[in-house]
């Protein structure tokens, strides 16, 4: 497998993976992403900023996707029922942030998500970040297990501004790099 920046030719496949992720969340009874987010424009913006990444298998198929950024995350400035491992705010962030994680339906359970997270951690280390932060819906038990298995620490609860009528509460995680 390879972790690399998203190419223009990857965007249609990313949109397919996100649609599969949206369906999987709905099957789990999770209201996250059910309002159409993440939409193509968000992925195109991520790509233009150099913040969109994919995992490609040995056959060249894009199997997983995520946004990895280094500009801070305003929703992370307030954390409830816990605290971050690093003391930093979005206006002076020393962390990488991972959003919009999804794995293709036919590729789940094959290590793509773990490889994606490891790539995000390595990229964050290379960019001089102290840590990586990520959040997930409280009901997304598979993702919570994956994060804990990958060494991310449960830090508390954050509330997202763009919940699209769904649950704004998210479980926050951080990993020192």
GROMACS .gro file of C-alpha atoms in nm:
model
  177
    1UNK     CA    1   0.000   0.000   0.000
    2UNK     CA    2   0.097   0.359  -0.055
    3UNK     CA    3  -0.010   0.679   0.128
    4UNK     CA    4   0.001   0.976  -0.109
    5UNK     CA    5  -0.152   1.311  -0.199
    6UNK     CA    6  -0.478   1.303  -0.389
    7UNK     CA    7  -0.462   1.356  -0.765
    8UNK     CA    8  -0.740   1.511  -0.971
    9UNK     CA    9  -0.803   1.167  -1.121
   10UNK     CA   10  -0.876   1.028  -0.770
   11UNK     CA   11  -1.168   1.258  -0.686
   12UNK     CA   12  -1.445   1.048  -0.846
   13UNK     CA   13  -1.322   0.740  -0.659
   14UNK     CA   14  -1.306   0.941  -0.334
   15UNK     CA   15  -1.667   1.047  -0.384
   16UNK     CA   16  -1.765   0.681  -0.431
   17UNK     CA   17  -1.580   0.586  -0.111
   18UNK     CA   18  -1.751   0.867   0.080
   19UNK     CA   19  -2.092   0.754  -0.047
   20UNK     CA   20  -2.012   0.400   0.072
   21UNK     CA   21  -1.908   0.544   0.408
   22UNK     CA   22  -2.229   0.745   0.431
   23UNK     CA   23  -2.432   0.426   0.372
   24UNK     CA   24  -2.226   0.233   0.631
   25UNK     CA   25  -2.287   0.505   0.891
   26UNK     CA   26  -2.660   0.500   0.815
   27UNK     CA   27  -2.664   0.121   0.862
   28UNK     CA   28  -2.508   0.173   1.206
   29UNK     CA   29  -2.785   0.423   1.288
   30UNK     CA   30  -2.538   0.713   1.290
   31UNK     CA   31  -2.662   1.051   1.168
   32UNK     CA   32  -2.313   1.170   1.067
   33UNK     CA   33  -2.272   1.258   0.696
   34UNK     CA   34  -2.642   1.199   0.628
   35UNK     CA   35  -2.698   1.555   0.501
   36UNK     CA   36  -2.471   1.511   0.198
   37UNK     CA   37  -2.143   1.616   0.359
   38UNK     CA   38  -1.864   1.570   0.270
   39UNK     CA   39  -1.951   1.706  -0.070
   40UNK     CA   40  -1.731   1.723  -0.377
   41UNK     CA   41  -1.647   2.089  -0.320
   42UNK     CA   42  -1.494   2.006   0.021
   43UNK     CA   43  -1.274   1.739  -0.138
   44UNK     CA   44  -1.170   1.973  -0.419
   45UNK     CA   45  -1.079   2.242  -0.164
   46UNK     CA   46  -0.881   1.987   0.041
   47UNK     CA   47  -0.696   1.882  -0.275
   48UNK     CA   48  -0.623   2.242  -0.379
   49UNK     CA   49  -0.477   2.309  -0.032
   50UNK     CA   50  -0.265   1.993  -0.047
   51UNK     CA   51  -0.465   1.841   0.241
   52UNK     CA   52  -0.634   1.546   0.068
   53UNK     CA   53  -0.468   1.205   0.091
   54UNK     CA   54  -0.542   0.854  -0.024
   55UNK     CA   55  -0.422   0.501   0.034
   56UNK     CA   56  -0.364   0.305  -0.285
   57UNK     CA   57  -0.335  -0.074  -0.286
   58UNK     CA   58  -0.077  -0.275  -0.479
   59UNK     CA   59  -0.305  -0.284  -0.785
   60UNK     CA   60  -0.331   0.097  -0.793
   61UNK     CA   61  -0.686   0.118  -0.656
   62UNK     CA   62  -0.770   0.399  -0.415
   63UNK     CA   63  -0.899   0.216  -0.107
   64UNK     CA   64  -0.913   0.489   0.159
   65UNK     CA   65  -0.919   0.867   0.190
   66UNK     CA   66  -0.880   1.144   0.448
   67UNK     CA   67  -0.807   1.512   0.491
   68UNK     CA   68  -0.489   1.586   0.687
   69UNK     CA   69  -0.434   1.953   0.768
   70UNK     CA   70  -0.207   2.172   0.976
   71UNK     CA   71  -0.402   2.498   1.008
   72UNK     CA   72  -0.576   2.412   1.334
   73UNK     CA   73  -0.940   2.326   1.396
   74UNK     CA   74  -1.161   2.586   1.564
   75UNK     CA   75  -1.403   2.322   1.688
   76UNK     CA   76  -1.116   2.179   1.894
   77UNK     CA   77  -1.061   2.496   2.098
   78UNK     CA   78  -1.329   2.394   2.348
   79UNK     CA   79  -1.317   2.040   2.485
   80UNK     CA   80  -1.563   1.903   2.741
   81UNK     CA   81  -1.523   1.619   2.992
   82UNK     CA   82  -1.147   1.597   2.943
   83UNK     CA   83  -0.848   1.772   2.794
   84UNK     CA   84  -0.613   1.746   2.501
   85UNK     CA   85  -0.268   1.590   2.547
   86UNK     CA   86  -0.110   1.909   2.408
   87UNK     CA   87  -0.200   2.261   2.515
   88UNK     CA   88  -0.257   2.453   2.194
   89UNK     CA   89  -0.540   2.641   2.025
   90UNK     CA   90  -0.636   2.656   1.661
   91UNK     CA   91  -0.483   3.001   1.610
   92UNK     CA   92  -0.139   2.862   1.703
   93UNK     CA   93  -0.179   2.491   1.631
   94UNK     CA   94   0.106   2.246   1.687
   95UNK     CA   95  -0.104   1.950   1.574
   96UNK     CA   96  -0.213   1.779   1.257
   97UNK     CA   97  -0.585   1.724   1.219
   98UNK     CA   98  -0.750   1.433   1.038
   99UNK     CA   99  -1.103   1.459   0.898
  100UNK     CA  100  -1.324   1.280   0.642
  101UNK     CA  101  -1.177   0.933   0.694
  102UNK     CA  102  -1.338   0.665   0.479
  103UNK     CA  103  -1.245   0.322   0.346
  104UNK     CA  104  -1.400   0.161   0.040
  105UNK     CA  105  -1.668  -0.096   0.123
  106UNK     CA  106  -1.482  -0.381  -0.046
  107UNK     CA  107  -1.159  -0.298   0.137
  108UNK     CA  108  -1.264  -0.279   0.500
  109UNK     CA  109  -1.078  -0.507   0.736
  110UNK     CA  110  -0.769  -0.518   0.512
  111UNK     CA  111  -0.556  -0.263   0.698
  112UNK     CA  112  -0.626   0.040   0.478
  113UNK     CA  113  -0.761   0.254   0.761
  114UNK     CA  114  -0.467   0.169   0.989
  115UNK     CA  115  -0.226   0.247   0.704
  116UNK     CA  116  -0.407   0.579   0.647
  117UNK     CA  117  -0.378   0.678   1.014
  118UNK     CA  118  -0.010   0.578   1.020
  119UNK     CA  119   0.046   0.794   0.712
  120UNK     CA  120  -0.124   1.089   0.881
  121UNK     CA  121   0.095   1.043   1.190
  122UNK     CA  122   0.413   1.022   0.980
  123UNK     CA  123   0.311   1.329   0.778
  124UNK     CA  124   0.241   1.522   1.099
  125UNK     CA  125   0.579   1.427   1.241
  126UNK     CA  126   0.748   1.532   0.915
  127UNK     CA  127   0.569   1.870   0.930
  128UNK     CA  128   0.694   1.932   1.285
  129UNK     CA  129   0.363   1.879   1.462
  130UNK     CA  130   0.360   1.761   1.823
  131UNK     CA  131   0.049   1.548   1.778
  132UNK     CA  132  -0.242   1.441   1.561
  133UNK     CA  133  -0.602   1.515   1.658
  134UNK     CA  134  -0.915   1.347   1.524
  135UNK     CA  135  -1.279   1.313   1.626
  136UNK     CA  136  -1.562   1.074   1.553
  137UNK     CA  137  -1.931   1.033   1.622
  138UNK     CA  138  -1.999   0.875   1.964
  139UNK     CA  139  -2.187   0.589   1.795
  140UNK     CA  140  -1.907   0.505   1.551
  141UNK     CA  141  -1.773   0.216   1.756
  142UNK     CA  142  -1.564   0.067   1.471
  143UNK     CA  143  -1.377   0.398   1.426
  144UNK     CA  144  -1.332   0.441   1.802
  145UNK     CA  145  -1.180   0.093   1.823
  146UNK     CA  146  -0.951   0.165   1.529
  147UNK     CA  147  -0.828   0.489   1.687
  148UNK     CA  148  -0.757   0.323   2.020
  149UNK     CA  149  -0.579   0.034   1.847
  150UNK     CA  150  -0.367   0.290   1.659
  151UNK     CA  151  -0.256   0.449   1.986
  152UNK     CA  152  -0.484   0.752   1.996
  153UNK     CA  153  -0.591   0.858   2.345
  154UNK     CA  154  -0.953   0.946   2.423
  155UNK     CA  155  -0.938   1.310   2.536
  156UNK     CA  156  -1.299   1.425   2.582
  157UNK     CA  157  -1.589   1.565   2.383
  158UNK     CA  158  -1.597   1.840   2.123
  159UNK     CA  159  -1.893   1.988   1.935
  160UNK     CA  160  -1.877   2.047   1.560
  161UNK     CA  161  -2.034   2.349   1.395
  162UNK     CA  162  -2.133   2.169   1.071
  163UNK     CA  163  -2.344   1.876   1.196
  164UNK     CA  164  -2.612   1.931   0.926
  165UNK     CA  165  -2.898   1.875   1.171
  166UNK     CA  166  -2.728   1.565   1.315
  167UNK     CA  167  -2.559   1.511   1.648
  168UNK     CA  168  -2.289   1.780   1.695
  169UNK     CA  169  -2.116   1.587   1.975
  170UNK     CA  170  -1.794   1.409   1.879
  171UNK     CA  171  -1.549   1.195   2.074
  172UNK     CA  172  -1.205   1.359   2.056
  173UNK     CA  173  -0.875   1.173   2.028
  174UNK     CA  174  -0.512   1.275   2.012
  175UNK     CA  175  -0.183   1.097   1.956
  176UNK     CA  176   0.161   1.239   2.031
  177UNK     CA  177   0.403   1.205   1.742
   0.00000   0.00000   0.00000
